[in-house]
XYZ file of C-alpha atoms in Angstrom:
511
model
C 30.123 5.452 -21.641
C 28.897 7.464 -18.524
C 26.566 5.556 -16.340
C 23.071 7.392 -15.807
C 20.781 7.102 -12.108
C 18.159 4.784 -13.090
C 14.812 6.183 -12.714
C 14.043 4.584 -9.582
C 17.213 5.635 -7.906
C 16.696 9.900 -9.171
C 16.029 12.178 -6.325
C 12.612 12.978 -6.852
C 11.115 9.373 -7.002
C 13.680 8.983 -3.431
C 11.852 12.264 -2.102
C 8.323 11.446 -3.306
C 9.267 7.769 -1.562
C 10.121 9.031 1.791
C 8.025 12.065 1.726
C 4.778 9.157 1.062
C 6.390 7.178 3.834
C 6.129 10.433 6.108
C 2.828 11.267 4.930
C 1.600 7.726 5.692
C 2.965 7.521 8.863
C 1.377 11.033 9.657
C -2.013 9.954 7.996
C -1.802 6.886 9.979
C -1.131 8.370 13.063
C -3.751 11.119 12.520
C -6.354 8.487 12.030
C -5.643 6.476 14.773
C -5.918 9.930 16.509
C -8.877 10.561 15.201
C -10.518 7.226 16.104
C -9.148 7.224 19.573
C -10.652 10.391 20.119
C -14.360 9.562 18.001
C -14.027 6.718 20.207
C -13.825 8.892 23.482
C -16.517 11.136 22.063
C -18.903 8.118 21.904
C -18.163 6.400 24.971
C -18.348 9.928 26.845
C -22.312 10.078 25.149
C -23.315 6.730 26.089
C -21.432 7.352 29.561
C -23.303 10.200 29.951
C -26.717 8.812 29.111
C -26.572 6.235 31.253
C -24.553 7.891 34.340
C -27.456 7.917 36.184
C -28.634 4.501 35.910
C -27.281 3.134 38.311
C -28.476 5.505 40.955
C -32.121 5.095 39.171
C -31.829 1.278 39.747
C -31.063 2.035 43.453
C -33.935 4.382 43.895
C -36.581 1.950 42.217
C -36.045 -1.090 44.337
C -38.731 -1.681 47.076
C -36.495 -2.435 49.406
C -32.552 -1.993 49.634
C -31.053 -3.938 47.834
C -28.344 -4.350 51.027
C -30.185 -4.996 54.091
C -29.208 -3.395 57.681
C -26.943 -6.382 58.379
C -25.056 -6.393 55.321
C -26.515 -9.349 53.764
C -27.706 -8.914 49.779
C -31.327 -9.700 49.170
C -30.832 -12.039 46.175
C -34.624 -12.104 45.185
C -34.296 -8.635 44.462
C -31.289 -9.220 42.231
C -32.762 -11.997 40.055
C -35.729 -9.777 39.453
C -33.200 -6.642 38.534
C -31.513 -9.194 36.412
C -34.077 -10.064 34.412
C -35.366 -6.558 34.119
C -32.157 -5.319 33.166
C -31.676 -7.884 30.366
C -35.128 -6.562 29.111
C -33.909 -3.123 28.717
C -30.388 -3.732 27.786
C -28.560 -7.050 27.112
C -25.386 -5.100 27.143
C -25.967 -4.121 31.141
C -24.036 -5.990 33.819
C -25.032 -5.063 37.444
C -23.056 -5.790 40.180
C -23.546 -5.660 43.925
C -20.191 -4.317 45.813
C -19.576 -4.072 49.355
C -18.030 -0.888 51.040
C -14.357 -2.221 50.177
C -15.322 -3.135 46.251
C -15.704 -6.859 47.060
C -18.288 -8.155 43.965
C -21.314 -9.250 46.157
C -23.450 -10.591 43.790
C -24.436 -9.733 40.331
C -27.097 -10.075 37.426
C -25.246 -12.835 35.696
C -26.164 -16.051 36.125
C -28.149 -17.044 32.923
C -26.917 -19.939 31.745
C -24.603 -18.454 28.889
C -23.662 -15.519 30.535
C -19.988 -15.098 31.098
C -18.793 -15.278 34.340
C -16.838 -11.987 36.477
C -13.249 -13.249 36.722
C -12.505 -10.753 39.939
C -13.682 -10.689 43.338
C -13.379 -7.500 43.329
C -12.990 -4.194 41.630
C -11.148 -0.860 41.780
C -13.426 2.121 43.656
C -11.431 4.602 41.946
C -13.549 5.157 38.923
C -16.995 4.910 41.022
C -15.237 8.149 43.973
C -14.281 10.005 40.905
C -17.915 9.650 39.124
C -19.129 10.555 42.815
C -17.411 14.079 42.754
C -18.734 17.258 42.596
C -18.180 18.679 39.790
C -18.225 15.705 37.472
C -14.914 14.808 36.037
C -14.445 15.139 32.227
C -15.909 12.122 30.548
C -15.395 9.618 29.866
C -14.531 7.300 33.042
C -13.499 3.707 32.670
C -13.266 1.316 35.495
C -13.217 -2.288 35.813
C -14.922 -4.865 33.800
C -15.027 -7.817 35.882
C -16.004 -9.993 32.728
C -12.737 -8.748 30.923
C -10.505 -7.426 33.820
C -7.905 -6.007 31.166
C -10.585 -4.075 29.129
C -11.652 -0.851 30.851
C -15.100 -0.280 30.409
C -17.765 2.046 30.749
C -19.494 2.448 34.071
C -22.396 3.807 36.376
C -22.067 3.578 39.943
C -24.393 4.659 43.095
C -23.727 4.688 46.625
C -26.045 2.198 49.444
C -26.750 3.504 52.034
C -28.968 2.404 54.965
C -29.891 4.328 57.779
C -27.208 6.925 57.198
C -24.727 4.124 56.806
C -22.776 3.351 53.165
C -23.251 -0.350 52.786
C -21.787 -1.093 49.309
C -22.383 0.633 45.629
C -24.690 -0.615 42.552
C -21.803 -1.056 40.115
C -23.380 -1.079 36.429
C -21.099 -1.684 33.316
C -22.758 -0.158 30.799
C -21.634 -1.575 27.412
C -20.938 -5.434 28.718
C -19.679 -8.503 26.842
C -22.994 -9.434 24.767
C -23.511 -6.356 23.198
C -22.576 -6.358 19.758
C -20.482 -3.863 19.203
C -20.491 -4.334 15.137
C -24.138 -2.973 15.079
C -23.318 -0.361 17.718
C -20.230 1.181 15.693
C -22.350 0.935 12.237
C -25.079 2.823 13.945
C -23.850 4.766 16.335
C -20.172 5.668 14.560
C -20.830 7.034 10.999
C -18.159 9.897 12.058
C -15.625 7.466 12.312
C -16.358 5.511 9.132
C -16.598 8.696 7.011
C -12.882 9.894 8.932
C -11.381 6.473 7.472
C -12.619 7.414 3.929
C -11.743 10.553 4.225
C -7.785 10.118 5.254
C -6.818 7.760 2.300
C -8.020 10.600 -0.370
C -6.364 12.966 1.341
C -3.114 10.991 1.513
C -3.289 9.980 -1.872
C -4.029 13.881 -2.962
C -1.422 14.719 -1.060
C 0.885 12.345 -2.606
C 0.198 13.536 -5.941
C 1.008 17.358 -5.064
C 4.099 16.232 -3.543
C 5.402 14.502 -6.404
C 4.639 17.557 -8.896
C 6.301 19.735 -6.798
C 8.946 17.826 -6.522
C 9.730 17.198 -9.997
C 9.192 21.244 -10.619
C 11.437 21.928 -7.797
C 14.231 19.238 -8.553
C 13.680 19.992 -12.844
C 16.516 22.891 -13.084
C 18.851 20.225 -10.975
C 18.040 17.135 -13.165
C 18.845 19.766 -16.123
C 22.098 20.630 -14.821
C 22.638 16.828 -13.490
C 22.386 16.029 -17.380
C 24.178 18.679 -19.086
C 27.315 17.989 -16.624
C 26.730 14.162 -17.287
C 27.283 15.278 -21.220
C 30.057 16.897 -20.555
C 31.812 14.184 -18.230
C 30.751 11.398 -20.723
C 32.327 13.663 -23.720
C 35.625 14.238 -21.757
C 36.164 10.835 -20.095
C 39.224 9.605 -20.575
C 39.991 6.117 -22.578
C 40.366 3.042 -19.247
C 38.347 5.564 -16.571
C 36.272 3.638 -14.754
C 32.308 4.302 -14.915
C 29.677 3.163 -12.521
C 26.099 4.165 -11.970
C 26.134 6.856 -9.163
C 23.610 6.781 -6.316
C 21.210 9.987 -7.269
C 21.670 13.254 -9.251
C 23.827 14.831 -6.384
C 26.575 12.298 -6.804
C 26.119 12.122 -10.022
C 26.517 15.736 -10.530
C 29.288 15.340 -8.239
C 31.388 13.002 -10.131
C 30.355 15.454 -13.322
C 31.980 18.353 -11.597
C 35.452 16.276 -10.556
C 35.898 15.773 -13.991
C 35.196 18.838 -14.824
C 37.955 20.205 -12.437
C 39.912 17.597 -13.300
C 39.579 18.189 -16.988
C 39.888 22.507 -16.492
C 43.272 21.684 -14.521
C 44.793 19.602 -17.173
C 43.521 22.377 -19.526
C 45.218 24.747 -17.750
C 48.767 22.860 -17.273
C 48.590 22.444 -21.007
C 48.188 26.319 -21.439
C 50.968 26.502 -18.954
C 53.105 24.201 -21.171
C 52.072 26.025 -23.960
C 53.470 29.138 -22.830
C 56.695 27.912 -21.447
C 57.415 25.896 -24.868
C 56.021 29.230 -26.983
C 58.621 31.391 -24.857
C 61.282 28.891 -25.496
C 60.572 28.371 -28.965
C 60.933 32.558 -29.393
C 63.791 32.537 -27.147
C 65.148 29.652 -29.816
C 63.907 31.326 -33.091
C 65.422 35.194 -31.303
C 68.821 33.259 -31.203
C 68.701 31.400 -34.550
C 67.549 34.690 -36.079
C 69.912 36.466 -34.330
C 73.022 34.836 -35.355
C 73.208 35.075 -39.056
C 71.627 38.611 -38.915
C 74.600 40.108 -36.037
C 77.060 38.107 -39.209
C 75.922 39.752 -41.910
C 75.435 43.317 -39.843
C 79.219 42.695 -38.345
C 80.677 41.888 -42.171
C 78.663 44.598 -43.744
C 80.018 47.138 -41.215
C 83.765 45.764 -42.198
C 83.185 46.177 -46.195
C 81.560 49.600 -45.268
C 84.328 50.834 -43.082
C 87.423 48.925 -44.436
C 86.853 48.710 -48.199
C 89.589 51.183 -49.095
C 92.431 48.469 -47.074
C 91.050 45.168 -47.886
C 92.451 43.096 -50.397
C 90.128 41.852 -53.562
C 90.705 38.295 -52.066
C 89.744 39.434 -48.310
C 86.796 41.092 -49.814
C 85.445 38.301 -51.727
C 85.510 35.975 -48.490
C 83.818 39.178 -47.043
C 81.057 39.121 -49.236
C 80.912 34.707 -49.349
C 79.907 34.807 -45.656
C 77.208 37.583 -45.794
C 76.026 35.301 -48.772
C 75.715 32.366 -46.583
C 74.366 34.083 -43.497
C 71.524 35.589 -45.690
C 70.999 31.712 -46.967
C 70.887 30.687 -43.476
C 68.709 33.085 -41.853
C 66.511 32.479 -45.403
C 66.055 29.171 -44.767
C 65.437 29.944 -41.092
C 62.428 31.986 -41.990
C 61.028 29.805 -45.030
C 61.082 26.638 -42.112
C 58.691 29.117 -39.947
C 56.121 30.086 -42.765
C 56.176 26.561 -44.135
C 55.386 25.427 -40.316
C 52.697 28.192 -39.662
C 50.956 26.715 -42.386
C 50.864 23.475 -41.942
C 49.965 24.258 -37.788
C 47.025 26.490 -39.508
C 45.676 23.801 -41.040
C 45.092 25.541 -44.325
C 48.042 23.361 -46.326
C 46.374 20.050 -47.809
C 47.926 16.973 -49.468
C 47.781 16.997 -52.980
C 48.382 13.511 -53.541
C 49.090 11.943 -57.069
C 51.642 8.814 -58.157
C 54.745 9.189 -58.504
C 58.397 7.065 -58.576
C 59.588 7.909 -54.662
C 62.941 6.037 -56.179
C 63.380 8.748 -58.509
C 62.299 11.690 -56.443
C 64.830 9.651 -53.561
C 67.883 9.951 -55.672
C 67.535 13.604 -57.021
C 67.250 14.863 -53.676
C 70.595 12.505 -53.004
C 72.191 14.408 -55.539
C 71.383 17.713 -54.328
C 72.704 17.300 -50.958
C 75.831 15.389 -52.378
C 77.840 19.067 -51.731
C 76.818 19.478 -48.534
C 77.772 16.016 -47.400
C 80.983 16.427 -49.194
C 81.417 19.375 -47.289
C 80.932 17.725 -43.867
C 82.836 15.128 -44.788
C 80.243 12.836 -44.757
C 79.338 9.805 -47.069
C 75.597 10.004 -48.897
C 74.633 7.265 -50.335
C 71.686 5.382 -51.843
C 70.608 1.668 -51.688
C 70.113 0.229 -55.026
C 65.857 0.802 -54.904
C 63.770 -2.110 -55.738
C 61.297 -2.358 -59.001
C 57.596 -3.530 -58.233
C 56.304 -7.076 -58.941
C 56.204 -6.236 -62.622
C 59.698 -4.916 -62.666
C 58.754 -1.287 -63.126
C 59.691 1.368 -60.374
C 57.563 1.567 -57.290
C 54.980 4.234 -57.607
C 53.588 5.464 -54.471
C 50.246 7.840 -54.182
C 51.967 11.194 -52.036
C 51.757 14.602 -52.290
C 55.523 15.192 -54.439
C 56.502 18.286 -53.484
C 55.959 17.739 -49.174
C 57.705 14.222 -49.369
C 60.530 15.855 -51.291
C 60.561 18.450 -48.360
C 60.619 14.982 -45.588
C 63.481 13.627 -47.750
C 65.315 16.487 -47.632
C 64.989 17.894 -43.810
C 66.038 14.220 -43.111
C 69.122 14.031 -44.696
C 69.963 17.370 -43.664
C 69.479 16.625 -40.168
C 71.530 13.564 -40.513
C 74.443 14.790 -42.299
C 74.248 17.565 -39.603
C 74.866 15.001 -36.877
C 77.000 12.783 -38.046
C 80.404 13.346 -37.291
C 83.557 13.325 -40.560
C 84.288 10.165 -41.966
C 80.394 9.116 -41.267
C 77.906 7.927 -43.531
C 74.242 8.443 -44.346
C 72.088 6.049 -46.072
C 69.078 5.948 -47.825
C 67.074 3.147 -48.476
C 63.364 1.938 -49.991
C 61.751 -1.190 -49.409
C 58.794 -2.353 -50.956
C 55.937 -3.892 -48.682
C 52.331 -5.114 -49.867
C 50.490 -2.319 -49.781
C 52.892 0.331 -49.258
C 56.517 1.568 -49.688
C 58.995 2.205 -46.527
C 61.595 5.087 -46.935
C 64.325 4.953 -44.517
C 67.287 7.418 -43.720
C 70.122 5.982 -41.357
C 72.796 7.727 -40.208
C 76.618 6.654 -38.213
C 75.867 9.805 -36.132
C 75.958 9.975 -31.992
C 72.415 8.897 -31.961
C 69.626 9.450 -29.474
C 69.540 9.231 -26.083
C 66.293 6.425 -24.762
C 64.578 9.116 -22.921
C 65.235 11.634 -25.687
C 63.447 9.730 -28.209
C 59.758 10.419 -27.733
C 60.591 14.039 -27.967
C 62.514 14.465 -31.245
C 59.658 15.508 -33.300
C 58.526 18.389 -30.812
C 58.834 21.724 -32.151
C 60.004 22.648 -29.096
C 62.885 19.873 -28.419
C 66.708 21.221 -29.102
C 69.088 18.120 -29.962
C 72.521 18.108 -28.317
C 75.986 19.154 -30.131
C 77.450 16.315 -31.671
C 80.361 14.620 -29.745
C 82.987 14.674 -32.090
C 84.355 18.287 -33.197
C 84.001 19.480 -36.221
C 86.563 19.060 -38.626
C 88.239 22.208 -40.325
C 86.099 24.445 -42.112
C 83.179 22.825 -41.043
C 80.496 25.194 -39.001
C 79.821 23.831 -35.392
C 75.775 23.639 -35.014
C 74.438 25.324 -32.554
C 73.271 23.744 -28.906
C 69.706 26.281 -29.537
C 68.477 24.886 -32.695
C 64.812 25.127 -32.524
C 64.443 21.549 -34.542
C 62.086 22.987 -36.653
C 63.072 20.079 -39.486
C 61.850 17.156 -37.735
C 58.479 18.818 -37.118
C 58.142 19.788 -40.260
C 58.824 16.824 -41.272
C 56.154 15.024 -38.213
C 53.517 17.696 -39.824
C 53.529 16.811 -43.186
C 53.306 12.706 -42.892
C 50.381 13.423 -40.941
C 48.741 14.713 -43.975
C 49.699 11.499 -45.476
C 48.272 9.086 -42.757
C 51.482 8.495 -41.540
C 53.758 8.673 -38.531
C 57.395 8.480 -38.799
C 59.523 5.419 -37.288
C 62.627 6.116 -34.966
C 65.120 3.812 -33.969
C 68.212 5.037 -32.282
C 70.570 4.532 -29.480
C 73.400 6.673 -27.776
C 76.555 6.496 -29.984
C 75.376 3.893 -32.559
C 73.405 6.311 -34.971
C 70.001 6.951 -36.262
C 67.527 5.448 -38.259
C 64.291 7.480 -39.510
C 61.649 5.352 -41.525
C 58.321 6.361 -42.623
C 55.767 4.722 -45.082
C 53.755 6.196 -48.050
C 50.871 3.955 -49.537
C 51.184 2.580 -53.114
C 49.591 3.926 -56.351
C-alpha cells in the first residue's frame, strides 16, 4: 500500500510553518523597531523639556558656581543639591572642569549612588551647544552607569569672559523609577505591543487560508496520482512515506512513466507477435489452399490424359488439403472466442476415463499412420470402485484431449509411443499425455503455450508417406488448449527435456 505525507509533513502546514516563522521574525523585528523608536520619541520630549535646565541652574545661582580661580564653591552645590532633589529625584548635577574632569556633584546623600568616572565625554555637551540644535535626542555619559547613555543638559561657565567648566545635568538618573515613568508617560508603546500580536496572529490565519486555496488543486492532483501509483504498484516495490506533496507527486509520476513505458513495450510486443502470428496463419493458410488450387488446375487441364487411378489420388489430396486448411480455420474461430471472452464453461460430471479412451480411439488412425504407438493406461475406479467422475465442461476437455495427442503424435518420431494416463488424487483427477518425442528445449518451455511460439521440426525424418510438419506452425493447439483449462481453474503441467520426450498433465476437480 502507497504511503501518504502525514498531515504535519503536507506543504501547506510546511508553508504556513515557515511563512509564521517569517512573520514572527518580521513582527518581532517591527516591534522592537517600533519601541526603539517610541523610545527615541520620549527621550527626545523629556530631552527637550529639560534642555534648558541646566543653563537655568547656571543663571539662578548668586554667585558662580566656579569662582575666578577655578576652585568650586561647594556651599553652593549642597544647596543646588538639595533643591534639585526637591524638584526632581531623577536629576544628577555635576560640576565639570574645561577638560570634562567631574568636579563635584549633587550626590552625596547617604544612599545615593556614587559616579564611577572622573570624567566624562564633552562630545554630547559641544553638540547640544551648536547652532542649530542637532536632532534629538542626545545621549552622553552617565557617570552613575558609564555603559548606559543617558539623557543630558549641559551649560557653559564662564567667568569674566573666560569658560571655566560646564553644569552637566543627567536628566533621567538612577532613582527615578522608570516603571511609573513608562506606565505614564508610554501608553503608545504599550498599545504598539498589543497591537503587533493581533496582527500577527490575523495575519497568520490569512496566510494559512490562502495557502490551502492556493495549494488545494495540487493536493487534488497529489491524490489522484497517489491512486493511481497505489493501483499500479507492482507486487515486492518498495513504499515509503515521501517528504511533501511534490515528492510525493513525484514518485506518482515515475510510476506513471514507468507504468505508460511498459504499456507501450507490451503494445510493441503485441504488434510484433500479431504480425507474426498473420505472417504464420498467411503461410498455414496458404499452403493447403496453393494444393488444392495447383491439383484443381491439373484435373481441370489434364482430365482427358489421366488415368482413373491418377485421378482418384488427384482428388484424395484436394480432400485432405480442404481438411487441413478446415481445421486451420475452425482452430482460429474456436480461439477468437475463447480470447473474446464470450465462451463459458458449462461444467457438469462426467467419466474423464470414458471420454479419455474414445478420443484414444479416434486418433488410433492417425497414430497408425505416423507410425506411432497410442496407448492408454488401465484408468483407476474411485474409492467405491465406480469410474472417476470429474465436474468439467465435456465437450472443451474433449477438445484438450484431443489437441494433445495430436500434438504429440505430431512430434514424435516412427516407432514412438504416446501415452495416456489418469490418476486419481483427493480432491481431483490428473490427466496426463506423455510422449517418446524430441522434447523441449529448458528455455523453450515457458513459451509453449504462447499463441505466438512455433515448435521446431522434429529431428528424425519422416518416414515414407508421412507429411513433414511445417517449421511455421502457428501452435494454435497448445493455446487452445492453455485457454480452455483456464475456464476450468486450471493450468496445465509441462515436463520435458531435449531428446527424452514430453509430458503434458493437467487436473480437473472431482464431481
Amino acid at each position: 500500500m502507497t504511503q501518504r505525507v502525514p498531515w504535519w509533513r503536507r506543504l501547506h502546514m510546511r508553508l504556513s510553518v515557515s511563512m509564521l516563522l517569517v512573520l514572527l521574525a518580521l513582527g518581532g523585528s517591527l516591534a522592537f523597531w517600533l519601541d526603539m523608536n517610541l523610545r527615541r520619541q520620549q527621550d527626545a520630549l523629556w530631552q527637550w523639556q529639560g534642555l534648558a535646565l541646566a543653563q537655568y541652574i547656571n543663571s539662578q545661582q548668586p554667585k558662580p558656581l566656579i569662582d575666578e580661580q577655578g576652585r568650586v564653591r561647594s556651599e553652593l552645590v549642597r544647596s543646588l543639591a538639595m533643591y534639585a532633589r526637591l524638584i526632581n529625584p531623577a536629576l544628577e548635577v555635576y560640576l565639570l572642569d574645561p577638560q570634562g574632569v567631574i568636579l563635584d556633584h549633587t550626590q552625596d546623600g547617604p544612599n545615593d549612588p556614587r559616579p564611577q568616572l572622573q570624567q566624562v565625554d564633552l562630545g554630547p555637551v559641544h553638540a547640544l551647544a551648536r547652532t542649530p540644535l542637532p536632532e534629538l535626542p542626545v545621549y552622553g555619559t552617565d557617570p552613575v552607569a558609564p555603559h548606559t547613555p543617558n539623557l543630558i543638559s549641559a551649560a557653559r561657565l564662564e567667568v569674566e569672559g573666560q569658560t571655566r567648566g560646564y553644569v552637566y545635568v543627567v536628566l533621567r538618573g538612577t532613582r527615578a523609577s522608570l516603571l511609573t515613568m513608562d506606565a505614564v508617560a508610554d501608553p503608545l508603546r504599550a498599545a504598539a505591543w498589543r497591537f503587533v500580536p493581533a496582527v500577527l496572529l490575523a495575519a497568520a490565519v490569512l496566510m494559512l487560508l490562502a495557502q490551502l486555496r492556493i495549494t488545494r488543486p495540487l493536493s487534488r492532483l497529489t491524490a489522484l496520482l497517489s491512486e493511481f501509483r497505489a493501483d499500479g504498484q507492482e507486487a515486492g516495490q518498495p513504499s515509503r512515506a515521501p517528504r511533501d506533496e511534490i515528492e510525493e507527486a513525484t514518485l506518482a509520476a515515475q510510476a506513471l512513466r514507468a507504468r505508460v513505458q511498459r504499456q507501450l513495450n507490451q503494445i510493441e510486443d503485441n504488434e510484433r507477435q500479431r504480425r507474426e502470428l498473420i505472417a504464420s496463419i498467411s503461410h498455414d493458410l496458404h499452403t493447403p489452399l496453393a494444393s488444392i488450387q495447383g491439383y484443381a488446375e491439373t484435373l481441370m487441364l489434364q482430365q482427358a490424359t489421366l488415368t482413373p487411378e491418377q485421378r482418384s489420388q488427384h482428388l484424395h489430396t484436394l480432400m485432405q488439403n480442404c481438411h487441413r486448411l478446415e481445421r486451420r480455420v475452425n482452430d482460429l474461430f474456436e480461439l477468437s472466442k475463447l480470447e473474446s471472452g464470450y465462451t463459458q464453461a458449462q461444467p457438469e460430471p462426467f467419466g474423464v476415463a470414458e471420454l479419455a479412451s474414445d478420443v484414444v480411439q479416434s486418433l488410433q488412425l492417425l497414430a497408425q499412420s505416423r507410425g506411432v504407438t497410442l496407448e492408454m493406461a488401465p484408468p483407476p475406479a474411485d474409492e467405491r470402485g465406480r469410474e472417476l467422475q470429474v465436474h468439467a465442461d465435456i465437450g472443451m476437455i474433449e477438445r484438450v484431449l484431443q489437441n494433445l495427442i495430436d500434438n504429440a503424435i505430431g512430434h514424435t518420431p516412427p516407432g514412438g509411443r504416446v501415452a495416456l494416463r489418469i490418476a486419481a488424487e483427493t480432491d481431483q483427477v490428473t490427466v496426463e499425455v506423455a510422449d517418446s518425442g524430441e522434447g523441449i528445449a529448458a528455455e523453450d518451455l515457458p513459451c509453449i503455450f504462447n499463441l505466438f511460439w512455433t515448435r521446431g521440426m522434429p529431428t528424425a525424418l519422416p518416414h515414407k508417406g508421412q507429411e513433414r510438419r511445417s517449421r511455421a506452425r502457428t501452435g494454435l493447439g497448445l493455446a487452445i488448449v492453455q485457454r480452455i483449462l483456464a475456464l476450468h481453474g486450471s493450468q496445465p503441467q509441462v515436463r520435458s527435456s531435449q531428446g527424452a520426450g514430453t509430458r503434458i498433465s493437467f487436473a480437473l476437480k472431482k464431481a
